[in-house]
Tab-separated table of N, CA and C in Angstrom:
chain	number	residue	atom	x	y	z
A	5	MET	N	2.845	1.730	-30.240
A	5	MET	CA	3.545	0.995	-29.424
A	5	MET	C	3.970	1.845	-28.427
A	6	SER	N	3.804	2.073	-27.162
A	6	SER	CA	5.057	2.343	-26.309
A	6	SER	C	5.997	1.761	-26.125
A	7	THR	N	7.162	2.283	-25.522
A	7	THR	CA	8.378	1.559	-25.019
A	7	THR	C	8.962	2.068	-24.089
A	8	TRP	N	9.737	1.035	-23.284
A	8	TRP	CA	9.795	1.313	-21.308
A	8	TRP	C	11.065	2.334	-21.476
A	9	HIS	N	11.244	3.722	-20.447
A	9	HIS	CA	12.317	4.476	-20.879
A	9	HIS	C	13.041	4.456	-19.495
A	10	LYS	N	14.301	4.299	-18.724
A	10	LYS	CA	14.436	4.976	-17.703
A	10	LYS	C	14.603	6.280	-17.468
A	11	VAL	N	13.841	6.762	-16.334
A	11	VAL	CA	13.550	7.988	-16.544
A	11	VAL	C	14.391	8.311	-15.030
A	12	CYS	N	14.637	7.598	-13.826
A	12	CYS	CA	15.228	8.194	-12.273
A	12	CYS	C	15.099	6.743	-11.823
A	13	ARG	N	16.037	7.387	-10.543
A	13	ARG	CA	15.876	6.159	-9.287
A	13	ARG	C	14.629	6.282	-8.627
A	14	LEU	N	13.855	5.495	-8.130
A	14	LEU	CA	13.330	5.939	-6.907
A	14	LEU	C	13.611	7.122	-5.487
A	15	GLU	N	14.845	6.962	-5.996
A	15	GLU	CA	14.995	7.788	-4.251
A	15	GLU	C	14.878	9.118	-4.817
A	16	GLU	N	15.340	9.243	-6.154
A	16	GLU	CA	15.233	10.849	-6.607
A	16	GLU	C	13.723	11.626	-6.984
A	17	ILE	N	12.305	10.511	-6.247
A	17	ILE	CA	11.585	11.204	-6.437
A	17	ILE	C	11.073	11.018	-4.947
A	18	PRO	N	10.696	12.608	-4.382
A	18	PRO	CA	10.528	12.659	-2.977
A	18	PRO	C	9.377	11.590	-2.083
A	19	LEU	N	9.609	10.936	-1.112
A	19	LEU	CA	8.328	10.226	-0.607
A	19	LEU	C	7.168	11.330	-0.618
A	20	ARG	N	6.334	10.783	-0.832
A	20	ARG	CA	5.088	11.428	-1.367
A	20	ARG	C	4.939	12.601	-1.901
A	21	GLY	N	5.610	12.828	-2.724
A	21	GLY	CA	5.656	13.792	-3.239
A	21	GLY	C	5.647	13.530	-4.838
A	22	SER	N	6.421	14.321	-5.860
A	22	SER	CA	6.508	14.281	-7.054
A	22	SER	C	7.993	14.622	-8.107
A	23	ARG	N	8.206	14.431	-9.635
A	23	ARG	CA	8.864	14.667	-10.278
A	23	ARG	C	8.657	15.260	-10.961
A	24	VAL	N	8.963	15.980	-12.021
A	24	VAL	CA	8.073	16.446	-13.039
A	24	VAL	C	9.325	15.597	-14.513
A	25	VAL	N	8.613	14.749	-15.760
A	25	VAL	CA	9.131	14.486	-16.893
A	25	VAL	C	8.879	15.103	-18.081
A	26	PRO	N	9.339	16.265	-18.415
A	26	PRO	CA	9.062	16.678	-20.034
A	26	PRO	C	8.735	15.607	-20.836
A	27	HIS	N	7.767	15.501	-21.654
A	27	HIS	CA	7.691	14.533	-22.642
A	27	HIS	C	6.896	15.017	-23.842
A	28	GLU	N	7.561	15.801	-24.976
A	28	GLU	CA	7.080	16.463	-26.206
A	28	GLU	C	6.538	17.461	-25.902
A	29	GLU	N	5.129	17.975	-25.624
A	29	GLU	CA	4.501	19.266	-25.426
A	29	GLU	C	3.886	18.941	-24.016
A	30	VAL	N	4.006	18.116	-23.305
A	30	VAL	CA	3.289	18.168	-22.375
A	30	VAL	C	4.410	17.806	-20.609
A	31	SER	N	3.680	17.857	-19.452
A	31	SER	CA	5.025	17.577	-18.647
A	31	SER	C	4.184	16.081	-17.821
A	32	ILE	N	4.865	15.243	-17.697
A	32	ILE	CA	4.320	13.941	-16.686
A	32	ILE	C	4.826	13.883	-15.351
A	33	ALA	N	4.148	14.283	-14.621
A	33	ALA	CA	4.004	14.142	-13.090
A	33	ALA	C	4.461	12.372	-12.375
A	34	LEU	N	5.696	12.667	-11.748
A	34	LEU	CA	5.639	10.807	-11.711
A	34	LEU	C	5.738	11.137	-9.730
A	35	PHE	N	4.266	10.360	-9.311
A	35	PHE	CA	4.179	10.438	-8.155
A	35	PHE	C	4.576	9.442	-7.063
A	36	ARG	N	5.378	9.538	-5.878
A	36	ARG	CA	5.719	8.671	-5.012
A	36	ARG	C	4.857	8.565	-3.717
A	37	THR	N	4.102	7.561	-3.310
A	37	THR	CA	3.342	7.129	-2.514
A	37	THR	C	4.480	6.959	-0.918
A	38	ALA	N	3.786	7.346	-0.048
A	38	ALA	CA	4.288	6.521	1.173
A	38	ALA	C	4.570	5.320	1.088
A	39	ASP	N	4.324	4.569	0.676
A	39	ASP	CA	4.640	2.357	0.502
A	39	ASP	C	5.830	2.510	-0.971
A	40	ASP	N	5.777	3.846	-1.374
A	40	ASP	CA	6.978	3.290	-2.474
A	40	ASP	C	6.084	2.964	-3.501
A	41	THR	N	5.101	3.086	-3.590
A	41	THR	CA	4.201	2.959	-5.188
A	41	THR	C	4.399	4.163	-6.081
A	42	VAL	N	5.076	4.187	-7.065
A	42	VAL	CA	4.664	5.180	-7.961
A	42	VAL	C	3.922	5.085	-9.501
A	43	PHE	N	2.996	6.350	-9.409
A	43	PHE	CA	2.316	6.468	-10.260
A	43	PHE	C	2.758	7.677	-11.374
A	44	ALA	N	2.289	7.563	-12.453
A	44	ALA	CA	2.297	8.681	-13.672
A	44	ALA	C	1.173	9.089	-13.936
A	45	LEU	N	1.063	10.335	-13.905
A	45	LEU	CA	-0.134	11.607	-14.284
A	45	LEU	C	0.345	12.605	-15.182
A	46	ARG	N	-0.297	13.057	-16.348
A	46	ARG	CA	-0.439	14.439	-17.187
A	46	ARG	C	-0.102	15.538	-16.037
A	47	ASP	N	0.736	16.269	-16.138
A	47	ASP	CA	0.727	17.061	-14.896
A	47	ASP	C	0.059	18.320	-15.067
A	48	ALA	N	-1.781	18.298	-15.242
A	48	ALA	CA	-2.161	18.842	-15.229
A	48	ALA	C	-3.683	19.067	-14.973
A	49	CYS	N	-4.267	19.561	-13.666
A	49	CYS	CA	-5.802	19.094	-13.362
A	49	CYS	C	-6.101	18.840	-14.038
A	50	PRO	N	-7.622	18.247	-14.621
A	50	PRO	CA	-9.014	18.591	-15.621
A	50	PRO	C	-9.532	19.648	-15.113
A	51	HIS	N	-9.441	19.824	-13.550
A	51	HIS	CA	-10.231	21.777	-13.479
A	51	HIS	C	-9.536	22.888	-14.704
A	52	LYS	N	-8.782	22.866	-14.071
A	52	LYS	CA	-8.243	24.740	-13.977
A	52	LYS	C	-6.577	24.235	-14.803
A	53	ALA	N	-6.129	22.894	-15.174
A	53	ALA	CA	-4.798	22.675	-15.685
A	53	ALA	C	-4.140	23.233	-14.165
A	54	GLY	N	-4.107	22.719	-12.927
A	54	GLY	CA	-3.203	23.259	-11.922
A	54	GLY	C	-1.896	22.336	-12.614
A	55	PRO	N	-1.039	22.691	-11.842
A	55	PRO	CA	-0.041	21.584	-11.850
A	55	PRO	C	0.155	20.662	-10.502
A	56	LEU	N	-0.093	19.595	-10.699
A	56	LEU	CA	-0.686	18.200	-9.944
A	56	LEU	C	0.818	17.977	-9.248
A	57	SER	N	1.468	18.150	-10.189
A	57	SER	CA	2.913	17.757	-9.478
A	57	SER	C	3.389	18.426	-8.041
A	58	GLN	N	2.738	19.559	-7.816
A	58	GLN	CA	3.036	20.606	-6.727
A	58	GLN	C	1.793	20.725	-5.682
A	59	GLY	N	1.009	20.069	-5.902
A	59	GLY	CA	-0.247	19.132	-4.982
A	59	GLY	C	0.191	18.065	-3.933
A	60	ILE	N	-0.251	18.050	-3.010
A	60	ILE	CA	-0.357	17.280	-2.074
A	60	ILE	C	-0.355	15.211	-2.103
A	61	VAL	N	0.458	14.940	-2.300
A	61	VAL	CA	0.014	13.725	-1.905
A	61	VAL	C	-0.301	12.954	-0.572
A	62	HIS	N	-1.232	12.157	-1.040
A	62	HIS	CA	-1.775	11.530	1.008
A	62	HIS	C	-2.379	10.169	0.682
A	63	GLY	N	-2.180	9.209	1.049
A	63	GLY	CA	-2.710	7.603	0.467
A	63	GLY	C	-2.078	7.763	-1.254
A	64	TYR	N	-3.095	7.295	-1.535
A	64	TYR	CA	-3.493	7.308	-3.621
A	64	TYR	C	-3.953	8.309	-4.092
A	65	ARG	N	-3.792	9.356	-3.664
A	65	ARG	CA	-4.449	10.449	-3.995
A	65	ARG	C	-3.462	12.009	-3.993
A	66	VAL	N	-3.777	12.648	-4.888
A	66	VAL	CA	-3.025	14.268	-4.668
A	66	VAL	C	-4.372	15.015	-5.006
A	67	THR	N	-3.997	15.888	-4.083
A	67	THR	CA	-4.961	16.928	-3.965
A	67	THR	C	-4.282	18.115	-5.213
A	68	CYS	N	-5.009	18.998	-5.705
A	68	CYS	CA	-4.254	20.119	-6.631
A	68	CYS	C	-4.521	20.991	-6.149
A	69	PRO	N	-3.252	22.041	-6.472
A	69	PRO	CA	-2.646	22.794	-5.225
A	69	PRO	C	-4.030	24.466	-5.562
A	70	LEU	N	-4.470	24.196	-6.801
A	70	LEU	CA	-5.150	25.173	-7.226
A	70	LEU	C	-6.459	25.550	-6.652
A	71	HIS	N	-7.516	24.351	-6.665
A	71	HIS	CA	-8.714	24.114	-6.071
A	71	HIS	C	-8.944	23.471	-5.006
A	72	GLY	N	-8.124	22.567	-4.742
A	72	GLY	CA	-8.557	21.749	-4.088
A	72	GLY	C	-9.046	20.102	-4.709
A	73	TRP	N	-9.054	20.170	-5.978
A	73	TRP	CA	-9.467	18.577	-6.519
A	73	TRP	C	-8.766	17.742	-6.128
A	74	ASN	N	-9.279	16.716	-5.841
A	74	ASN	CA	-8.331	15.772	-5.198
A	74	ASN	C	-8.308	14.205	-6.689
A	75	LEU	N	-7.576	13.716	-6.868
A	75	LEU	CA	-7.354	12.452	-8.204
A	75	LEU	C	-6.888	11.602	-7.630
A	76	GLU	N	-7.361	10.309	-7.958
A	76	GLU	CA	-7.460	8.956	-7.749
A	76	GLU	C	-5.996	9.014	-8.736
A	77	LEU	N	-4.503	8.678	-7.718
A	77	LEU	CA	-2.999	8.335	-8.507
A	77	LEU	C	-3.433	7.524	-9.570
A	78	SER	N	-3.704	5.889	-9.499
A	78	SER	CA	-4.103	5.058	-10.358
A	78	SER	C	-5.162	5.510	-11.306
A	79	SER	N	-6.065	6.307	-11.406
A	79	SER	CA	-7.063	6.337	-12.597
A	79	SER	C	-6.798	7.639	-13.066
A	80	GLY	N	-5.924	8.694	-12.659
A	80	GLY	CA	-6.134	9.912	-12.984
A	80	GLY	C	-7.493	10.842	-12.848
A	81	GLU	N	-8.901	9.457	-12.730
A	81	GLU	CA	-9.691	10.160	-12.050
A	81	GLU	C	-10.355	11.384	-10.927
A	82	ALA	N	-10.945	12.525	-11.132
A	82	ALA	CA	-11.458	13.522	-10.142
A	82	ALA	C	-12.559	12.319	-9.469
A	83	CYS	N	-12.065	12.775	-7.796
A	83	CYS	CA	-13.044	12.230	-6.709
A	83	CYS	C	-14.310	12.702	-6.759
A	84	ALA	N	-15.078	12.717	-6.454
A	84	ALA	CA	-16.855	12.984	-6.673
A	84	ALA	C	-16.544	14.012	-5.083
A	85	PRO	N	-17.259	15.131	-5.749
A	85	PRO	CA	-17.948	15.514	-6.663
A	85	PRO	C	-17.281	15.735	-7.698
A	86	ASP	N	-16.866	16.158	-7.584
A	86	ASP	CA	-15.692	16.771	-9.059
A	86	ASP	C	-15.877	15.514	-9.983
A	87	GLU	N	-15.488	16.283	-11.376
A	87	GLU	CA	-15.555	15.205	-12.443
A	87	GLU	C	-14.865	15.479	-13.429
A	88	GLY	N	-13.993	14.614	-13.966
A	88	GLY	CA	-13.404	15.171	-15.324
A	88	GLY	C	-11.998	13.901	-14.735
A	89	SER	N	-11.040	13.581	-15.933
A	89	SER	CA	-9.499	12.915	-15.406
A	89	SER	C	-8.471	13.431	-16.161
A	90	THR	N	-7.718	13.375	-15.941
A	90	THR	CA	-6.453	13.433	-16.595
A	90	THR	C	-5.664	12.459	-17.654
A	91	THR	N	-4.949	12.764	-17.965
A	91	THR	CA	-3.888	11.093	-18.667
A	91	THR	C	-3.089	10.363	-17.863
A	92	THR	N	-3.330	8.993	-17.500
A	92	THR	CA	-2.351	8.325	-17.037
A	92	THR	C	-1.134	7.407	-17.493
A	93	TYR	N	-0.194	7.059	-16.915
A	93	TYR	CA	0.936	6.472	-18.025
A	93	TYR	C	1.162	5.311	-16.822
A	94	PRO	N	1.906	4.236	-18.080
A	94	PRO	CA	1.852	2.713	-17.511
A	94	PRO	C	3.418	3.032	-16.616
A	95	VAL	N	3.591	2.552	-15.735
A	95	VAL	CA	4.768	3.258	-14.885
A	95	VAL	C	5.069	2.133	-14.346
A	96	ARG	N	7.078	1.685	-13.818
A	96	ARG	CA	6.815	0.369	-13.155
A	96	ARG	C	8.718	0.587	-12.743
A	97	VAL	N	9.126	-0.042	-11.335
A	97	VAL	CA	10.099	0.179	-10.599
A	97	VAL	C	10.465	-1.601	-10.751
A	98	GLU	N	11.992	-1.314	-11.250
A	98	GLU	CA	12.744	-2.156	-11.625
A	98	GLU	C	14.054	-2.342	-10.522
A	99	ASN	N	14.056	-2.824	-9.790
A	99	ASN	CA	15.846	-2.781	-9.211
A	99	ASN	C	16.284	-1.176	-8.818
A	100	GLY	N	15.017	-0.711	-8.472
A	100	GLY	CA	14.953	1.179	-8.032
A	100	GLY	C	15.083	1.762	-8.807
A	101	VAL	N	15.059	1.756	-10.243
A	101	VAL	CA	14.781	2.135	-11.335
A	101	VAL	C	13.591	2.346	-11.693
A	102	VAL	N	13.136	3.802	-12.022
A	102	VAL	CA	11.533	3.999	-12.002
A	102	VAL	C	12.037	3.955	-13.934
A	103	LEU	N	10.768	2.826	-14.574
A	103	LEU	CA	10.583	3.248	-16.049
A	103	LEU	C	9.283	3.680	-16.227
A	104	LEU	N	9.465	4.426	-17.120
A	104	LEU	CA	7.686	4.939	-17.970
A	104	LEU	C	7.565	4.554	-19.909
A	105	ALA	N	6.231	4.528	-19.732
A	105	ALA	CA	6.297	3.827	-21.226
A	105	ALA	C	5.836	4.875	-21.789
A	106	LEU	N	6.083	4.932	-23.102
A	106	LEU	CA	5.876	6.036	-23.842
A	106	LEU	C	5.655	6.176	-25.390
């Protein structure tokens, strides 16, 4: 069962950018879109494990900085023609505070 954890304030995630949260043996990337929607994905592209947190956020997608794969932020799924996915985590914003379910 997951528990909600306060991780940061919304403004601590750059607009159309990301912030990395270490968790056990993985890193989780929090992405903030232009409309202040926040998504949480494992910080590893399914292709070659590139750091998605260093990618470009556009709309509700992120482009991996290593080989240009595009992933849907809501599902972690690679966009066609690429195939694969990375883990997503439940995230929500309450009163400007970002909460992550771990």
